[in-house]
PDB file of C-alpha atoms in Angstrom:
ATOM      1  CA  UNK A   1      -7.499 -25.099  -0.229  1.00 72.00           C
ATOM      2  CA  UNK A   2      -5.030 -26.016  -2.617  1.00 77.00           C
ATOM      3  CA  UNK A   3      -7.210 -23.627  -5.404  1.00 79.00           C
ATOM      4  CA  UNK A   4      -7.454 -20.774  -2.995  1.00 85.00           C
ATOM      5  CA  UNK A   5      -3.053 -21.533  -2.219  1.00 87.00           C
ATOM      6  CA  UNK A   6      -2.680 -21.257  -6.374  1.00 83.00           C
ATOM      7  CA  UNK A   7      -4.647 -17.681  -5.928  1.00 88.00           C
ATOM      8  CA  UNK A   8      -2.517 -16.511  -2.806  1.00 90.00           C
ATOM      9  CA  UNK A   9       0.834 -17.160  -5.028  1.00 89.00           C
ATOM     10  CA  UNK A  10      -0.668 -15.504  -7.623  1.00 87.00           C
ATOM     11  CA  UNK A  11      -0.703 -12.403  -5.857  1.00 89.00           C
ATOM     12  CA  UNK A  12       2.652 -12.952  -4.014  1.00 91.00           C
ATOM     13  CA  UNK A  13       4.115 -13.140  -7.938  1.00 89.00           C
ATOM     14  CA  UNK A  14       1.990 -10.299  -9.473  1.00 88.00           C
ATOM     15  CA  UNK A  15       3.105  -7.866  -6.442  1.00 91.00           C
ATOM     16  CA  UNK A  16       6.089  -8.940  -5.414  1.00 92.00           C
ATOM     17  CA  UNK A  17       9.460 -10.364  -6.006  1.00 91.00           C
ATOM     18  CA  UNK A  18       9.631 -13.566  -3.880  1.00 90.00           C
ATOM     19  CA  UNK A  19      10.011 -16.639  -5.685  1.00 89.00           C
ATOM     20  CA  UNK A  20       6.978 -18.446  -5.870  1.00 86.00           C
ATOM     21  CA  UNK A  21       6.434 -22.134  -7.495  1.00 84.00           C
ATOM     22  CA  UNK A  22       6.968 -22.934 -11.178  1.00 79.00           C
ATOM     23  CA  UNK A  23       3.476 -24.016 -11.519  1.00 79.00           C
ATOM     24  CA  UNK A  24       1.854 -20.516 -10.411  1.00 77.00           C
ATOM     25  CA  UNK A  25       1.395 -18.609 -14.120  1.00 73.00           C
ATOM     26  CA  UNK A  26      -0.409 -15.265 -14.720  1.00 70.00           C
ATOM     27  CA  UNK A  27      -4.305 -17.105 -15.094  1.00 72.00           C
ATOM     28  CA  UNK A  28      -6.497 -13.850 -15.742  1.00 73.00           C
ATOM     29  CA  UNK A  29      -9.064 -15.450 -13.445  1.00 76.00           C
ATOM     30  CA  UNK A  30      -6.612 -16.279 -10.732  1.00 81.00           C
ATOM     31  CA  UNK A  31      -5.218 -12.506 -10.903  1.00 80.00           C
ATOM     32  CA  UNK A  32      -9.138 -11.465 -10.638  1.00 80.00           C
ATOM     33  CA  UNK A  33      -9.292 -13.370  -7.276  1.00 85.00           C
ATOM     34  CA  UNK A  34      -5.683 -12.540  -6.435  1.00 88.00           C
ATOM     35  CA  UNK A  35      -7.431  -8.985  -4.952  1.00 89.00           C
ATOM     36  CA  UNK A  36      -8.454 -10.641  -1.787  1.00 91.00           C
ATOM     37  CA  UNK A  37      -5.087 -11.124  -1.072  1.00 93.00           C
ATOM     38  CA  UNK A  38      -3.558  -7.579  -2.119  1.00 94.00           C
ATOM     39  CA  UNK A  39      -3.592  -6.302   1.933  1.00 95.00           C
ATOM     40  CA  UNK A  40      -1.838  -9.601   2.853  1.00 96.00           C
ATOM     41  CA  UNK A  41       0.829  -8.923   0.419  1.00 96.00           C
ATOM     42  CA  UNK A  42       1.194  -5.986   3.200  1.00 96.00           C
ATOM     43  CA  UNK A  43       1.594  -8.113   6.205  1.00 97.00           C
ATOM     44  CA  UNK A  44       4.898  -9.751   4.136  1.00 97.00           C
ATOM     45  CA  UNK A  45       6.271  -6.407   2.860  1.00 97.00           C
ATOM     46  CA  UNK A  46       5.684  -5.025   6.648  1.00 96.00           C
ATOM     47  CA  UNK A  47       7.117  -7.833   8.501  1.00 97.00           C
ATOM     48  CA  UNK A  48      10.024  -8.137   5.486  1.00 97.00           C
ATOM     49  CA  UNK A  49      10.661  -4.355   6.810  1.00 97.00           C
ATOM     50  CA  UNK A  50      10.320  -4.936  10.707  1.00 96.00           C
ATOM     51  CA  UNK A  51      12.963  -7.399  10.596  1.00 96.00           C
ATOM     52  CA  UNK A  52      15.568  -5.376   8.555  1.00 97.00           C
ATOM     53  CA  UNK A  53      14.875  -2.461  10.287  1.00 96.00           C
ATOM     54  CA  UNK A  54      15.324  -4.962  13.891  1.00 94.00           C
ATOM     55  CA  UNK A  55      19.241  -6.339  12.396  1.00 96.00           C
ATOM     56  CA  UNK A  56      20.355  -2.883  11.652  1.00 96.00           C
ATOM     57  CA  UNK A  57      18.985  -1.195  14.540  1.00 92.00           C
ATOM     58  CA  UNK A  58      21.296  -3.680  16.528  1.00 92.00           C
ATOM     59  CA  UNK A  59      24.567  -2.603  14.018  1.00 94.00           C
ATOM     60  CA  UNK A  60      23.691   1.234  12.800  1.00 94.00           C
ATOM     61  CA  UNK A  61      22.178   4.119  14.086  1.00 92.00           C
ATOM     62  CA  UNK A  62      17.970   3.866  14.220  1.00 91.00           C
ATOM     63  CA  UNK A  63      17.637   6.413  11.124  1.00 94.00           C
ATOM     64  CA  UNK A  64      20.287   4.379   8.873  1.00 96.00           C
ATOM     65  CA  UNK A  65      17.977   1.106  10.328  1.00 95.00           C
ATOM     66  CA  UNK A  66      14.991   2.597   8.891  1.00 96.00           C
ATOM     67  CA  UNK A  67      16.819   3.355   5.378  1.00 97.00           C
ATOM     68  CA  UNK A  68      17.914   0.106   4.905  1.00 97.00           C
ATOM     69  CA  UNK A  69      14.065  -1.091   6.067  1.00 97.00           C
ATOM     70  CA  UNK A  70      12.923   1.409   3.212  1.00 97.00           C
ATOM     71  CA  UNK A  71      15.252  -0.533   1.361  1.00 97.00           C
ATOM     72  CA  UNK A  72      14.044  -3.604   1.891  1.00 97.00           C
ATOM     73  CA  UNK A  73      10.507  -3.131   1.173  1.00 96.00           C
ATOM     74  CA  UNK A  74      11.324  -1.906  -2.434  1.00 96.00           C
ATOM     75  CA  UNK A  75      13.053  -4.726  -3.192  1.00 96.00           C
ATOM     76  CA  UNK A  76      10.798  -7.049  -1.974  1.00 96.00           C
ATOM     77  CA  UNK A  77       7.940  -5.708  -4.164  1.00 95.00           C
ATOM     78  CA  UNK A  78      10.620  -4.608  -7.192  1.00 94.00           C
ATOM     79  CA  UNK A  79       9.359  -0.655  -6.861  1.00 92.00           C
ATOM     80  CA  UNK A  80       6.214  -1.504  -8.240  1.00 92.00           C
ATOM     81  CA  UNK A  81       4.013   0.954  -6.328  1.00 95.00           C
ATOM     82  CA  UNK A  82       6.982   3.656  -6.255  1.00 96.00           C
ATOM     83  CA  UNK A  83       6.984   3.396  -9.999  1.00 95.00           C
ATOM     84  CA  UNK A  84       2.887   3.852 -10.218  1.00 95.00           C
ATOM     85  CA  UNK A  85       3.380   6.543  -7.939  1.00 96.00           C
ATOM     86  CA  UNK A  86       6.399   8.326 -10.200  1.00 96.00           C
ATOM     87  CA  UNK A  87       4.036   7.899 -13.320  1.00 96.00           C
ATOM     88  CA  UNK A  88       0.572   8.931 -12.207  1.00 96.00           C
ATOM     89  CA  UNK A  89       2.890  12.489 -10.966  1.00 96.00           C
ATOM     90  CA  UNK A  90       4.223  12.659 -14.534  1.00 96.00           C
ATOM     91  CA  UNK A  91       0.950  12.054 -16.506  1.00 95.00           C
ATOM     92  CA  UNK A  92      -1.099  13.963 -14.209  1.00 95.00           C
ATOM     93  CA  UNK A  93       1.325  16.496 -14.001  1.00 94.00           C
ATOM     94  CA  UNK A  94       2.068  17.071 -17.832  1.00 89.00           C
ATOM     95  CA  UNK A  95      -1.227  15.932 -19.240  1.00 88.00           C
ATOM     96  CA  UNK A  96      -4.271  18.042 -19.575  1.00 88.00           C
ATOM     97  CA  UNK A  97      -6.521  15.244 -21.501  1.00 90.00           C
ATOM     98  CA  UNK A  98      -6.731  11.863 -20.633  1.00 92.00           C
ATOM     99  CA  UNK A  99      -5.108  10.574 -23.496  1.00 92.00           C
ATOM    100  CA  UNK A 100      -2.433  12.861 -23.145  1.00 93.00           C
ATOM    101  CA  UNK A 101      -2.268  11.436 -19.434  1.00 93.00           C
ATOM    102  CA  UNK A 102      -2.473   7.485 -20.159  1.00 93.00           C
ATOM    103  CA  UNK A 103       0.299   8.155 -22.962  1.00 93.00           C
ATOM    104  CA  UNK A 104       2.789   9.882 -20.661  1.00 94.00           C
ATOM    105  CA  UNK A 105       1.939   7.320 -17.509  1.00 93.00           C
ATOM    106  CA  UNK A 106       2.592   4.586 -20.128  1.00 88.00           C
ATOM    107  CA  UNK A 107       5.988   5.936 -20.869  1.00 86.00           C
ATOM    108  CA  UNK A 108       9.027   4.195 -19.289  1.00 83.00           C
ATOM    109  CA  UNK A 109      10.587   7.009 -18.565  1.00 87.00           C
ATOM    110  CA  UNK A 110      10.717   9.219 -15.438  1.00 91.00           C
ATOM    111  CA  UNK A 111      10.303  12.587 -15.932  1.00 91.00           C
ATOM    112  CA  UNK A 112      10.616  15.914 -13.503  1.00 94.00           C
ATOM    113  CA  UNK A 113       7.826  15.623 -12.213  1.00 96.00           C
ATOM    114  CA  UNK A 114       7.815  11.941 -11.560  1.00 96.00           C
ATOM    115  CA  UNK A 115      11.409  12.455  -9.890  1.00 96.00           C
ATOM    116  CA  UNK A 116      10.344  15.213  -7.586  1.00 96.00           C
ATOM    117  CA  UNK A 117       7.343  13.444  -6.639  1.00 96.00           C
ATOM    118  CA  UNK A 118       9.416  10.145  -5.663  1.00 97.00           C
ATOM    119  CA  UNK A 119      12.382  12.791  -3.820  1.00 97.00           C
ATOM    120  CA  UNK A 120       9.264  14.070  -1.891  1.00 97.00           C
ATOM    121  CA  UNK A 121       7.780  10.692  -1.106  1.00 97.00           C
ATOM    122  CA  UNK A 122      10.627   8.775  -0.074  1.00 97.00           C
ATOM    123  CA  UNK A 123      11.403  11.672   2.283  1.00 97.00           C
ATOM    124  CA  UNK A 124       8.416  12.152   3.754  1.00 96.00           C
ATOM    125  CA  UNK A 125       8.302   8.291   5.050  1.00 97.00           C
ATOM    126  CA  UNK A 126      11.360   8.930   6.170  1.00 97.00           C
ATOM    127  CA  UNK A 127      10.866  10.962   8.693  1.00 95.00           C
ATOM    128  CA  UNK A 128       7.211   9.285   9.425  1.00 94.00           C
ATOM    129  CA  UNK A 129       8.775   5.833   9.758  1.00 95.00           C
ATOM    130  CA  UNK A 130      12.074   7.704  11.866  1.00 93.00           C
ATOM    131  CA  UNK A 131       9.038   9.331  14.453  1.00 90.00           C
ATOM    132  CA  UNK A 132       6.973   6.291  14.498  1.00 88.00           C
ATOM    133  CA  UNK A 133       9.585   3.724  16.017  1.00 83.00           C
ATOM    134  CA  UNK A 134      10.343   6.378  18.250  1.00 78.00           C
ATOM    135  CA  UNK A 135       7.514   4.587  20.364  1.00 62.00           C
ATOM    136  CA  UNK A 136       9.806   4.733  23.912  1.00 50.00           C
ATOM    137  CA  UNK A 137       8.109   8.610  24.299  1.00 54.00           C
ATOM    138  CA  UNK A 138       4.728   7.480  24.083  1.00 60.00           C
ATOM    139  CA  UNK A 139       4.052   7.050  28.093  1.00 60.00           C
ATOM    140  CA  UNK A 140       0.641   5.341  26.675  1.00 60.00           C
ATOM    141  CA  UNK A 141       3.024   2.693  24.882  1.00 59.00           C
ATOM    142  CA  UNK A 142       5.942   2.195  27.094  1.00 54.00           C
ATOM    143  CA  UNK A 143       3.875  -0.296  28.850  1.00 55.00           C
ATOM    144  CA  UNK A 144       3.780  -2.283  26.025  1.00 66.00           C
ATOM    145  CA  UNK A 145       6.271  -3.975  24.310  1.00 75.00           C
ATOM    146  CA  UNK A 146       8.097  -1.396  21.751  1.00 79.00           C
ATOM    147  CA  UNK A 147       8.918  -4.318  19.074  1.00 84.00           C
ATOM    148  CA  UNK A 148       5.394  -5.397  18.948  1.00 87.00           C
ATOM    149  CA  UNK A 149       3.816  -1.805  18.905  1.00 87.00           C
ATOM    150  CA  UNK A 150       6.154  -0.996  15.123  1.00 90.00           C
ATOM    151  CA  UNK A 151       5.774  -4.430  14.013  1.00 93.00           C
ATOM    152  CA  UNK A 152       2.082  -4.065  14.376  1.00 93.00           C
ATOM    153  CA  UNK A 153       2.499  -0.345  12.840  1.00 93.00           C
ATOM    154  CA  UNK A 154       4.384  -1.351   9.835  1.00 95.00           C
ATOM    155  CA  UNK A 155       2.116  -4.280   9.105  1.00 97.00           C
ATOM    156  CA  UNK A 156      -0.825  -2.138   9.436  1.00 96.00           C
ATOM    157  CA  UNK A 157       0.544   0.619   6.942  1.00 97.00           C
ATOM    158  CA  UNK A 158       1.380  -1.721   4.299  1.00 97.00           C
ATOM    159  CA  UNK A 159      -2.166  -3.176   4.696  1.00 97.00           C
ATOM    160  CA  UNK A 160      -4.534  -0.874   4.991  1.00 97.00           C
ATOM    161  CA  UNK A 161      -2.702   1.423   1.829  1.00 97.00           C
ATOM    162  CA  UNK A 162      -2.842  -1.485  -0.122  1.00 97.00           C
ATOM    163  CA  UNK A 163      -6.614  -1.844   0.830  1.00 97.00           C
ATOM    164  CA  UNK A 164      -7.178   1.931   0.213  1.00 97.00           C
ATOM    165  CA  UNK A 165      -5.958   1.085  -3.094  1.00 96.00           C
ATOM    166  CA  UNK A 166      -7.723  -2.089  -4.331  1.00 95.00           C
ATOM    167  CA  UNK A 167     -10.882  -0.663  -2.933  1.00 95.00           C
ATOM    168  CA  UNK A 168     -11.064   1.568  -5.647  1.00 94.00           C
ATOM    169  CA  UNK A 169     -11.253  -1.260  -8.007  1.00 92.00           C
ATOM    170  CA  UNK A 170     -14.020  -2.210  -6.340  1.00 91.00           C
ATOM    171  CA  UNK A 171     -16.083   1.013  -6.979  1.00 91.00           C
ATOM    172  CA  UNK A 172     -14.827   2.812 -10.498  1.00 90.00           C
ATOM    173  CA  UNK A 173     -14.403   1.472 -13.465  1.00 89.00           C
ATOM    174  CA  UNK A 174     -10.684   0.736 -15.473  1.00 90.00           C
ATOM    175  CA  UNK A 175      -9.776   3.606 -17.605  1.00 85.00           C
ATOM    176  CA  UNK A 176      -7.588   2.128 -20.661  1.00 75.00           C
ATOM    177  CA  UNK A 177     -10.007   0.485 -23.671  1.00 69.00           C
ATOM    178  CA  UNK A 178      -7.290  -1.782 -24.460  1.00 59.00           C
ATOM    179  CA  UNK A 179      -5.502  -4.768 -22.640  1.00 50.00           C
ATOM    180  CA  UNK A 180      -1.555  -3.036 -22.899  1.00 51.00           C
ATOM    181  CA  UNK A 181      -1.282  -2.353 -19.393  1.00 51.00           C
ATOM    182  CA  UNK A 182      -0.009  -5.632 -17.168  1.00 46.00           C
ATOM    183  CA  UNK A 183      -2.829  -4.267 -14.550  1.00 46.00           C
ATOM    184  CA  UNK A 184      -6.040  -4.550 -16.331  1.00 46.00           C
ATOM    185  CA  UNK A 185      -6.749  -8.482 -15.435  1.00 49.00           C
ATOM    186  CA  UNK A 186      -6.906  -7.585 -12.193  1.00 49.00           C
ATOM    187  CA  UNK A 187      -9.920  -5.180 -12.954  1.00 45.00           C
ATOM    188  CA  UNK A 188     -11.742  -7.102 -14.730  1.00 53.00           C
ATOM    189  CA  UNK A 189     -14.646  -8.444 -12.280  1.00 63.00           C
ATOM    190  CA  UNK A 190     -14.228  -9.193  -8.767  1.00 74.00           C
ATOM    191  CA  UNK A 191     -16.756 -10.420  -6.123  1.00 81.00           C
ATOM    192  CA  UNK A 192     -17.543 -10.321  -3.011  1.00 81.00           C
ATOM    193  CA  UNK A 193     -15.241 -12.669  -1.722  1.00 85.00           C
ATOM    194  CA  UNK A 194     -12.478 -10.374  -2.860  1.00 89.00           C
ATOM    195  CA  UNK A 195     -14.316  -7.930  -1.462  1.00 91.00           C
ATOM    196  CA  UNK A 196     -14.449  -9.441   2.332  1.00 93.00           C
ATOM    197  CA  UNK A 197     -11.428 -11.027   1.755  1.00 93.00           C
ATOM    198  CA  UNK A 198      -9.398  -7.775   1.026  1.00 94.00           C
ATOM    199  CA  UNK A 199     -11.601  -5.527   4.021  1.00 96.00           C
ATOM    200  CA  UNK A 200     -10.397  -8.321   6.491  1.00 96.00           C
ATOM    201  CA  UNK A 201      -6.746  -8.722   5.837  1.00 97.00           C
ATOM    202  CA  UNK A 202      -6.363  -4.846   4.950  1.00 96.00           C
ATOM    203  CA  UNK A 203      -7.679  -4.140   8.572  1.00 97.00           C
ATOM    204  CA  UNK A 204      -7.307  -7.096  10.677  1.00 97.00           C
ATOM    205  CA  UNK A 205      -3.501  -5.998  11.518  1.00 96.00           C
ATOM    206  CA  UNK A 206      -5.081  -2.691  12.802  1.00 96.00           C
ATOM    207  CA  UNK A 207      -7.738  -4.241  14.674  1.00 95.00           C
ATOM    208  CA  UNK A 208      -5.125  -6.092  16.523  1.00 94.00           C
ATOM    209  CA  UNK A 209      -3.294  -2.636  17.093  1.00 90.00           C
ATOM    210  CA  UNK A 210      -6.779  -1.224  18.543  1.00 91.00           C
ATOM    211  CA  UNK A 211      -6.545  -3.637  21.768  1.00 88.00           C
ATOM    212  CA  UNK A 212      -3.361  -1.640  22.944  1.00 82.00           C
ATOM    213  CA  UNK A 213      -5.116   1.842  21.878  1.00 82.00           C
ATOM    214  CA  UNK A 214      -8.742   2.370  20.614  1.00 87.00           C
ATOM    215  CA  UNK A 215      -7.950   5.627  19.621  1.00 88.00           C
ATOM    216  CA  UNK A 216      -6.024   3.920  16.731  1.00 90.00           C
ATOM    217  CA  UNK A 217      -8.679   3.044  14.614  1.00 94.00           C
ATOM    218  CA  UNK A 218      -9.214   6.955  14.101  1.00 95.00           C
ATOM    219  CA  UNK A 219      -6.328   6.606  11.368  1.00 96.00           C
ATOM    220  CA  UNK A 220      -8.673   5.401   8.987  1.00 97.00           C
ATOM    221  CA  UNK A 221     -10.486   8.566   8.622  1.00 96.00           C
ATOM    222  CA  UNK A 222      -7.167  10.510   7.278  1.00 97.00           C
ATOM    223  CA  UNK A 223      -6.541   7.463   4.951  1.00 97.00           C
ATOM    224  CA  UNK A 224      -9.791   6.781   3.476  1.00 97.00           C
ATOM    225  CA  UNK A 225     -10.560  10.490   2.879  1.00 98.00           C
ATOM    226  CA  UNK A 226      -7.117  10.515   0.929  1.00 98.00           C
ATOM    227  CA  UNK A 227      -8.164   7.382  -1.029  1.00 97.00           C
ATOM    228  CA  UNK A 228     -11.456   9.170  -1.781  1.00 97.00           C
ATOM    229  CA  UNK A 229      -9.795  12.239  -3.104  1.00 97.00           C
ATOM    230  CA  UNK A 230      -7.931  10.528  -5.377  1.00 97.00           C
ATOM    231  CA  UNK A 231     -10.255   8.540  -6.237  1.00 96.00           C
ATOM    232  CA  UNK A 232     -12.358  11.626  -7.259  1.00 97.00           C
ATOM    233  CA  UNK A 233      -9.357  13.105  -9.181  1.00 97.00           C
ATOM    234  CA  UNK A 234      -8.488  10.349 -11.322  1.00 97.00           C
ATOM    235  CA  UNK A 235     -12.472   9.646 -12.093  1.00 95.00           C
ATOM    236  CA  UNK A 236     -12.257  13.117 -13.240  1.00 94.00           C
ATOM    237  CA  UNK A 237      -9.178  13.308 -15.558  1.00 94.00           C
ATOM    238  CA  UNK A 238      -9.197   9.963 -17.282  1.00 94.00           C
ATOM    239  CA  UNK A 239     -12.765   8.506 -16.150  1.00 91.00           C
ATOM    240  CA  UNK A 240     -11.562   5.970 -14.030  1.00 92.00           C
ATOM    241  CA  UNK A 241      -8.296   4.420 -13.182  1.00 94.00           C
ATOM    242  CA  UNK A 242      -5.115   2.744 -14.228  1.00 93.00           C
ATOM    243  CA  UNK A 243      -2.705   0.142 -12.364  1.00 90.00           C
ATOM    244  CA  UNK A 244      -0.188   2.960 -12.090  1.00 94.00           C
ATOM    245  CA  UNK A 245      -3.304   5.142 -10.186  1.00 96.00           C
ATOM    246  CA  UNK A 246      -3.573   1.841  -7.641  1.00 95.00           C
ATOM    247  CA  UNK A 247      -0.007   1.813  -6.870  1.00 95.00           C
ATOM    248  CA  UNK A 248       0.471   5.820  -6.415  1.00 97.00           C
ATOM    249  CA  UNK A 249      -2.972   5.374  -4.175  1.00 97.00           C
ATOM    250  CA  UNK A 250      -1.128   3.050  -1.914  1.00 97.00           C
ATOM    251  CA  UNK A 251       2.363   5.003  -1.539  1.00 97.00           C
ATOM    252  CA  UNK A 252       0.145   8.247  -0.134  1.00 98.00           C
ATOM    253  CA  UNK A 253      -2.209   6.443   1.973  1.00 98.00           C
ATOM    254  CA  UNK A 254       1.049   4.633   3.216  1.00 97.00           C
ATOM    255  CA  UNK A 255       2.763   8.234   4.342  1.00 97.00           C
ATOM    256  CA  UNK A 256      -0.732   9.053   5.173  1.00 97.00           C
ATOM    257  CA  UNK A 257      -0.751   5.945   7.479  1.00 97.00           C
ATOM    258  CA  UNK A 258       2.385   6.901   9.454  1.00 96.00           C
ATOM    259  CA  UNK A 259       1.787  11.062   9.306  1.00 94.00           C
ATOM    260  CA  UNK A 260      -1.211  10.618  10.987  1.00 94.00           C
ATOM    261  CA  UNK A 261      -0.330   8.045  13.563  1.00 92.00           C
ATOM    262  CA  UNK A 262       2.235  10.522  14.913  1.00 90.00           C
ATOM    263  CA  UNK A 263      -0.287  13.021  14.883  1.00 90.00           C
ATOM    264  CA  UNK A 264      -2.608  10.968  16.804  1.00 88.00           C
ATOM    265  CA  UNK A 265      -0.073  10.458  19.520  1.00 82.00           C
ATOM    266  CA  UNK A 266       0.141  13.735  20.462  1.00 77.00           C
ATOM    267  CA  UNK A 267      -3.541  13.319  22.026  1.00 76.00           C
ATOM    268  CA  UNK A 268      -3.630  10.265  23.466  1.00 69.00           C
TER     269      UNK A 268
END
């Protein structure tokens, strides 16, 4: 217990920006187990988000609530998938080799394309995450209790992204040959532990969602086939992946999440 505690803050300090206890370091064998934990990371950043978004709801307008829940989850995990995301569109977009691509994704700096993708992003969850509290027009839902139905949504979104993502770790193969990006330890092996261990906890929250609506479990299809996709297209430009490839994985299977959830509602 007190091993498997050391690998859970491991991967609460790796992707995110909660304090965790002096004794927790960056072991390279800790942050190769820390993977079975990636999709819980989700159920903190979701329920960090829930709450904001439930305090400003109460003060501000339901659209500035979800802004300042947007808010929220960026700070919690310090941008670190919005950056991946901003650098995979710069050094896919202005690269035509892969080392042209790994030297512009390793680059610091944002460039147009990173800061249209990011414009584009943040906007399109936006208006997902504005739609998808909007549960009260859902006669399936109303039933229900509305709190529970987004807390369970949000939760779910910032789980099974993150398990789109990691999943690809466990079926390509790291694309830098040296050890300058902070990612790589987490690619170096993994079993199956991390394997079950990231499956349950990226789709438990889901699961749960499926009692109110069975119909719900159809959003994996959308998501999955987006994480294949890109899967594909980064196995084709720079044979594999990078961290920065994980991170943009999990901010499009995240909009992917809530675009198709809203879709869904229209036929059930």
């Amino acid at each position: 217990m007190k091993k498997e505690l050391h690998i859970f803050f491991t991967a609460l300090m790796f992707y995110t920006r909660i304090p965790c206890p002096a004794t927790i370091d960056h072991n390279p064998d800790y942050l190769n187990k820390a993977s079975r934990y990636f999709p819980l990371i989700g159920w903190i950043v979701g329920s960090v988000a829930f709450g904001v978004y439930c305090v400003f709801n109460y003060l501000v307008t339901p659209e500035i609530a979800v802004i300042f829940s947007m808010i929220a989850s960026v700070l919690v995990t310090g941008a670190f998938h919005e950056d991946g995301f901003a650098d995979v569109c710069d050094g896919f977009g202005g690269g035509w080799t892969k080392e042209k691509i790994l030297i512009i994704m390793k680059d610091s700096a944002i460039g147009a394309y990173g800061a249209i993708g990011l414009v584009l992003l943040l906007v399109l969850k936006f208006q997902g995450l504005t739609q998808l509290i909007d549960v009260s027009d859902n006669p399936k839902f109303i039933i229900y209790n509305p709190q529970c139905i987004i807390l369970l949504l949000l939760v779910s979104a910032h789980s099974i992204s993150r398990l789109a993502a990691i999943s690809i770790v466990f079926t390509r193969q790291y694309s830098r040959e040296d050890a300058s990006s902070k990612s790589k330890p987490i690619a170096q092996s993994y079993s199956w532990r991390e394997v079950v261990g990231a499956f349950f906890f990226g789709l438990f929250p889901l699961v749960i969602l499926s009692c109110f609506e069975w119909q719900m479990l159809l959003v994996l299809i959308p998501v999955f086939l987006t994480r294949f996709f890109l899967a594909r297209y980064f196995q084709k430009w720079i044979d594999g992946y990078t961290g920065d490839c994980l991170g943009a994985t999990q901010q499009v299977c995240e909009v992917v999440f809530y675009i198709s959830v809203i879709a869904l509602w229209k036929f059930i």
